[in-house]
mmCIF file of C-alpha atoms in Angstrom:
data_model
loop_
_atom_site.group_PDB
_atom_site.id
_atom_site.type_symbol
_atom_site.label_atom_id
_atom_site.label_comp_id
_atom_site.label_asym_id
_atom_site.label_seq_id
_atom_site.Cartn_x
_atom_site.Cartn_y
_atom_site.Cartn_z
ATOM 1 C CA MET L 256 21.484 -1.982 25.077
ATOM 2 C CA THR L 257 21.036 -3.204 21.512
ATOM 3 C CA ALA L 258 17.507 -3.120 20.090
ATOM 4 C CA SER L 259 15.649 -6.412 20.013
ATOM 5 C CA ALA L 260 15.718 -8.540 16.890
ATOM 6 C CA HIS L 261 12.029 -7.740 16.451
ATOM 7 C CA LEU L 262 12.572 -3.973 16.489
ATOM 8 C CA GLN L 263 15.530 -4.402 14.139
ATOM 9 C CA LEU L 264 13.217 -6.198 11.673
ATOM 10 C CA THR L 265 10.871 -3.222 11.601
ATOM 11 C CA ASP L 266 13.879 -0.895 11.256
ATOM 12 C CA ALA L 267 15.024 -2.832 8.172
ATOM 13 C CA VAL L 268 11.553 -2.671 6.621
ATOM 14 C CA MET L 269 11.283 1.052 7.411
ATOM 15 C CA ALA L 270 14.711 1.680 5.855
ATOM 16 C CA ALA L 271 13.610 -0.058 2.646
ATOM 17 C CA LEU L 272 10.379 1.943 2.484
ATOM 18 C CA THR L 273 12.007 5.316 3.215
ATOM 19 C CA ALA L 274 14.904 4.968 0.759
ATOM 20 C CA SER L 275 14.712 7.749 -1.806
ATOM 21 C CA PRO L 276 12.093 8.174 -3.081
ATOM 22 C CA PRO L 277 9.925 7.000 -0.162
ATOM 23 C CA VAL L 278 7.017 4.712 -1.088
ATOM 24 C CA ALA L 279 4.503 7.047 0.601
ATOM 25 C CA HIS L 280 4.259 10.636 1.833
ATOM 26 C CA ILE L 281 4.384 9.361 5.418
ATOM 27 C CA VAL L 282 6.311 6.242 6.458
ATOM 28 C CA LYS L 283 6.043 5.462 10.156
ATOM 29 C CA ARG L 284 5.947 2.732 12.742
ATOM 30 C CA GLY L 285 2.371 2.018 13.837
ATOM 31 C CA ARG L 286 -0.957 1.683 12.039
ATOM 32 C CA ALA L 287 -2.467 3.272 8.943
ATOM 33 C CA VAL L 288 -5.694 4.674 10.388
ATOM 34 C CA PRO L 289 -7.978 6.214 7.731
ATOM 35 C CA ALA L 290 -9.335 8.915 10.057
ATOM 36 C CA GLN L 291 -5.760 9.991 10.855
ATOM 37 C CA LEU L 292 -4.563 10.098 7.238
ATOM 38 C CA THR L 293 -3.027 13.593 7.070
ATOM 39 C CA ALA L 294 -1.235 13.067 3.747
ATOM 40 C CA ALA L 295 -2.266 11.567 0.428
ATOM 41 C CA THR L 296 -0.455 8.283 1.187
ATOM 42 C CA VAL L 297 0.892 6.489 4.236
ATOM 43 C CA ALA L 298 2.846 3.309 4.932
ATOM 44 C CA ALA L 299 2.935 2.070 8.526
ATOM 45 C CA VAL L 300 5.112 -0.796 9.760
ATOM 46 C CA ARG L 301 4.187 -2.893 12.785
ATOM 47 C CA LEU L 302 4.791 -6.255 14.360
ATOM 48 C CA ILE L 303 1.759 -8.555 14.427
ATOM 49 C CA ARG L 304 2.963 -11.654 16.255
ATOM 50 C CA SER L 305 6.019 -13.764 16.901
ATOM 51 C CA THR L 306 6.104 -17.441 17.813
ATOM 52 C CA GLY L 307 9.320 -18.957 19.069
ATOM 53 C CA THR L 308 10.872 -22.409 19.086
ATOM 54 C CA ARG L 309 13.702 -22.888 21.552
ATOM 55 C CA LEU L 310 16.886 -24.199 20.002
ATOM 56 C CA SER L 311 18.455 -25.197 23.282
ATOM 57 C CA ILE L 312 17.255 -26.451 26.653
ATOM 58 C CA ASP L 313 18.882 -23.547 28.462
ATOM 59 C CA GLY L 314 16.784 -21.109 26.399
ATOM 60 C CA LEU L 315 19.777 -19.147 25.152
ATOM 61 C CA ALA L 316 18.653 -19.310 21.523
ATOM 62 C CA THR L 317 15.203 -19.191 19.963
ATOM 63 C CA THR L 318 14.100 -19.333 16.358
ATOM 64 C CA TRP L 319 11.327 -16.792 15.911
ATOM 65 C CA HIS L 320 8.632 -16.839 13.231
ATOM 66 C CA THR L 321 7.549 -13.205 13.155
ATOM 67 C CA ALA L 322 4.802 -11.551 11.141
ATOM 68 C CA VAL L 323 5.576 -7.969 10.153
ATOM 69 C CA ALA L 324 2.798 -5.894 8.601
ATOM 70 C CA ILE L 325 3.080 -2.973 6.248
ATOM 71 C CA GLU L 326 -0.272 -1.178 6.319
ATOM 72 C CA MET L 327 -0.721 1.299 3.493
ATOM 73 C CA GLY L 328 -3.420 3.844 2.823
ATOM 74 C CA ALA L 329 -4.180 6.300 0.049
ATOM 75 C CA ARG L 330 -6.931 8.869 -0.319
ATOM 76 C CA ALA L 331 -8.865 8.488 -3.536
ATOM 77 C CA ALA L 332 -9.946 11.476 -5.585
ATOM 78 C CA ALA L 333 -13.680 12.212 -5.590
ATOM 79 C CA ASP L 334 -15.633 9.462 -7.369
ATOM 80 C CA SER L 335 -12.461 7.362 -7.675
ATOM 81 C CA ASP L 336 -11.613 3.807 -6.737
ATOM 82 C CA GLY L 337 -9.830 3.378 -3.401
ATOM 83 C CA HIS L 338 -8.087 0.215 -4.541
ATOM 84 C CA ALA L 339 -6.656 2.041 -7.550
ATOM 85 C CA ALA L 340 -5.484 4.861 -5.278
ATOM 86 C CA VAL L 341 -3.461 2.578 -3.000
ATOM 87 C CA ASP L 342 -2.177 0.215 -5.698
ATOM 88 C CA PRO L 343 0.955 2.279 -6.582
ATOM 89 C CA VAL L 344 1.950 2.333 -2.898
ATOM 90 C CA LEU L 345 1.439 -1.438 -2.667
ATOM 91 C CA GLN L 346 3.541 -2.054 -5.775
ATOM 92 C CA ALA L 347 6.343 0.238 -4.592
ATOM 93 C CA ALA L 348 6.434 -1.286 -1.094
ATOM 94 C CA TYR L 349 6.439 -4.891 -2.303
ATOM 95 C CA THR L 350 9.145 -4.152 -4.880
ATOM 96 C CA ARG L 351 11.330 -2.604 -2.157
ATOM 97 C CA ILE L 352 10.827 -5.522 0.229
ATOM 98 C CA CYS L 353 11.646 -8.075 -2.469
ATOM 99 C CA ALA L 354 14.859 -6.180 -3.260
ATOM 100 C CA GLN L 355 15.859 -5.904 0.421
ATOM 101 C CA SER L 356 19.141 -7.640 1.104
ATOM 102 C CA ILE L 357 19.173 -9.937 4.094
ATOM 103 C CA ALA L 358 21.889 -8.350 6.201
ATOM 104 C CA GLY L 359 24.353 -10.991 7.356
ATOM 105 C CA GLY L 360 21.712 -13.713 7.331
ATOM 106 C CA ALA L 361 19.925 -11.988 10.205
ATOM 107 C CA TRP L 362 16.531 -13.017 8.839
ATOM 108 C CA GLU L 363 14.908 -14.924 6.011
ATOM 109 C CA TRP L 364 11.492 -15.505 4.542
ATOM 110 C CA ALA L 365 9.591 -18.096 6.576
ATOM 111 C CA GLY L 366 6.683 -18.655 4.229
ATOM 112 C CA GLU L 367 4.489 -16.895 1.728
ATOM 113 C CA PRO L 368 3.571 -13.230 2.159
ATOM 114 C CA GLU L 369 -0.093 -12.206 2.322
ATOM 115 C CA ILE L 370 -1.915 -9.156 0.997
ATOM 116 C CA HIS L 371 -5.233 -7.936 2.448
ATOM 117 C CA TRP L 372 -7.372 -5.155 0.904
ATOM 118 C CA GLN L 373 -9.955 -2.948 2.544
ATOM 119 C CA LEU L 374 -11.898 0.216 1.749
ATOM 120 C CA ASP L 375 -12.952 3.007 4.079
ATOM 121 C CA GLU L 376 -15.793 4.881 2.433
ATOM 122 C CA ALA L 377 -16.608 7.724 4.802
ATOM 123 C CA ASP L 378 -16.388 11.391 3.741
ATOM 124 C CA THR L 379 -13.369 10.533 1.604
ATOM 125 C CA THR L 380 -12.680 7.107 0.131
ATOM 126 C CA VAL L 381 -9.449 5.617 1.420
ATOM 127 C CA GLY L 382 -7.946 2.495 -0.083
ATOM 128 C CA LEU L 383 -6.153 0.333 2.456
ATOM 129 C CA VAL L 384 -3.885 -2.624 1.859
ATOM 130 C CA THR L 385 -1.727 -4.664 4.224
ATOM 131 C CA ILE L 386 1.237 -6.819 3.314
ATOM 132 C CA VAL L 387 2.013 -9.453 5.944
ATOM 133 C CA LEU L 388 5.621 -10.635 5.792
ATOM 134 C CA PRO L 389 6.467 -13.975 7.452
ATOM 135 C CA ILE L 390 10.055 -13.738 8.658
ATOM 136 C CA GLN L 391 12.262 -16.223 10.510
ATOM 137 C CA HIS L 392 15.136 -15.061 12.677
ATOM 138 C CA ILE L 393 17.197 -16.304 15.616
ATOM 139 C CA ALA L 394 17.628 -14.383 18.847
ATOM 140 C CA GLY L 395 19.348 -15.010 22.138
ATOM 141 C CA SER L 396 17.999 -14.751 25.666
ATOM 142 C CA THR L 397 18.102 -10.921 25.480
ATOM 143 C CA LEU L 398 16.123 -11.026 22.198
ATOM 144 C CA THR L 399 19.072 -9.596 20.276
ATOM 145 C CA PRO L 400 19.923 -11.264 16.957
ATOM 146 C CA LEU L 401 22.404 -14.144 17.120
ATOM 147 C CA ASN L 402 23.204 -14.421 13.438
ATOM 148 C CA THR L 403 24.096 -10.875 12.346
#
């Protein structure tokens, strides 16, 4: 069975972030959890939500408005700014996403992206930033893309 359109979106984002050189030491699907940061930098891709509008009464096609998040984290050096530590990862990730080609019209931007910043100041300061990408795509009744 073909992966769902939603999983394929995260695959495309992951491919952009892992292209040489990767934007972070670790690029994975999931969350960037400060306590689990085992490398200097991490970029984690996950789906946040998806709202559909049926294109036909029989439900065979749905336009989806999906929010994909790229959560990034970076450990700051002692007495350093966490935001400054994660900023290069943010810049690299956003540059890659903006350069990403839209394969066969499978998806398109559905609105304006968002960026959220956060700091985790425990034993080590970790700068955290999340890019939220609003993406529109069409899938059939099996959730596989219709327009690839």
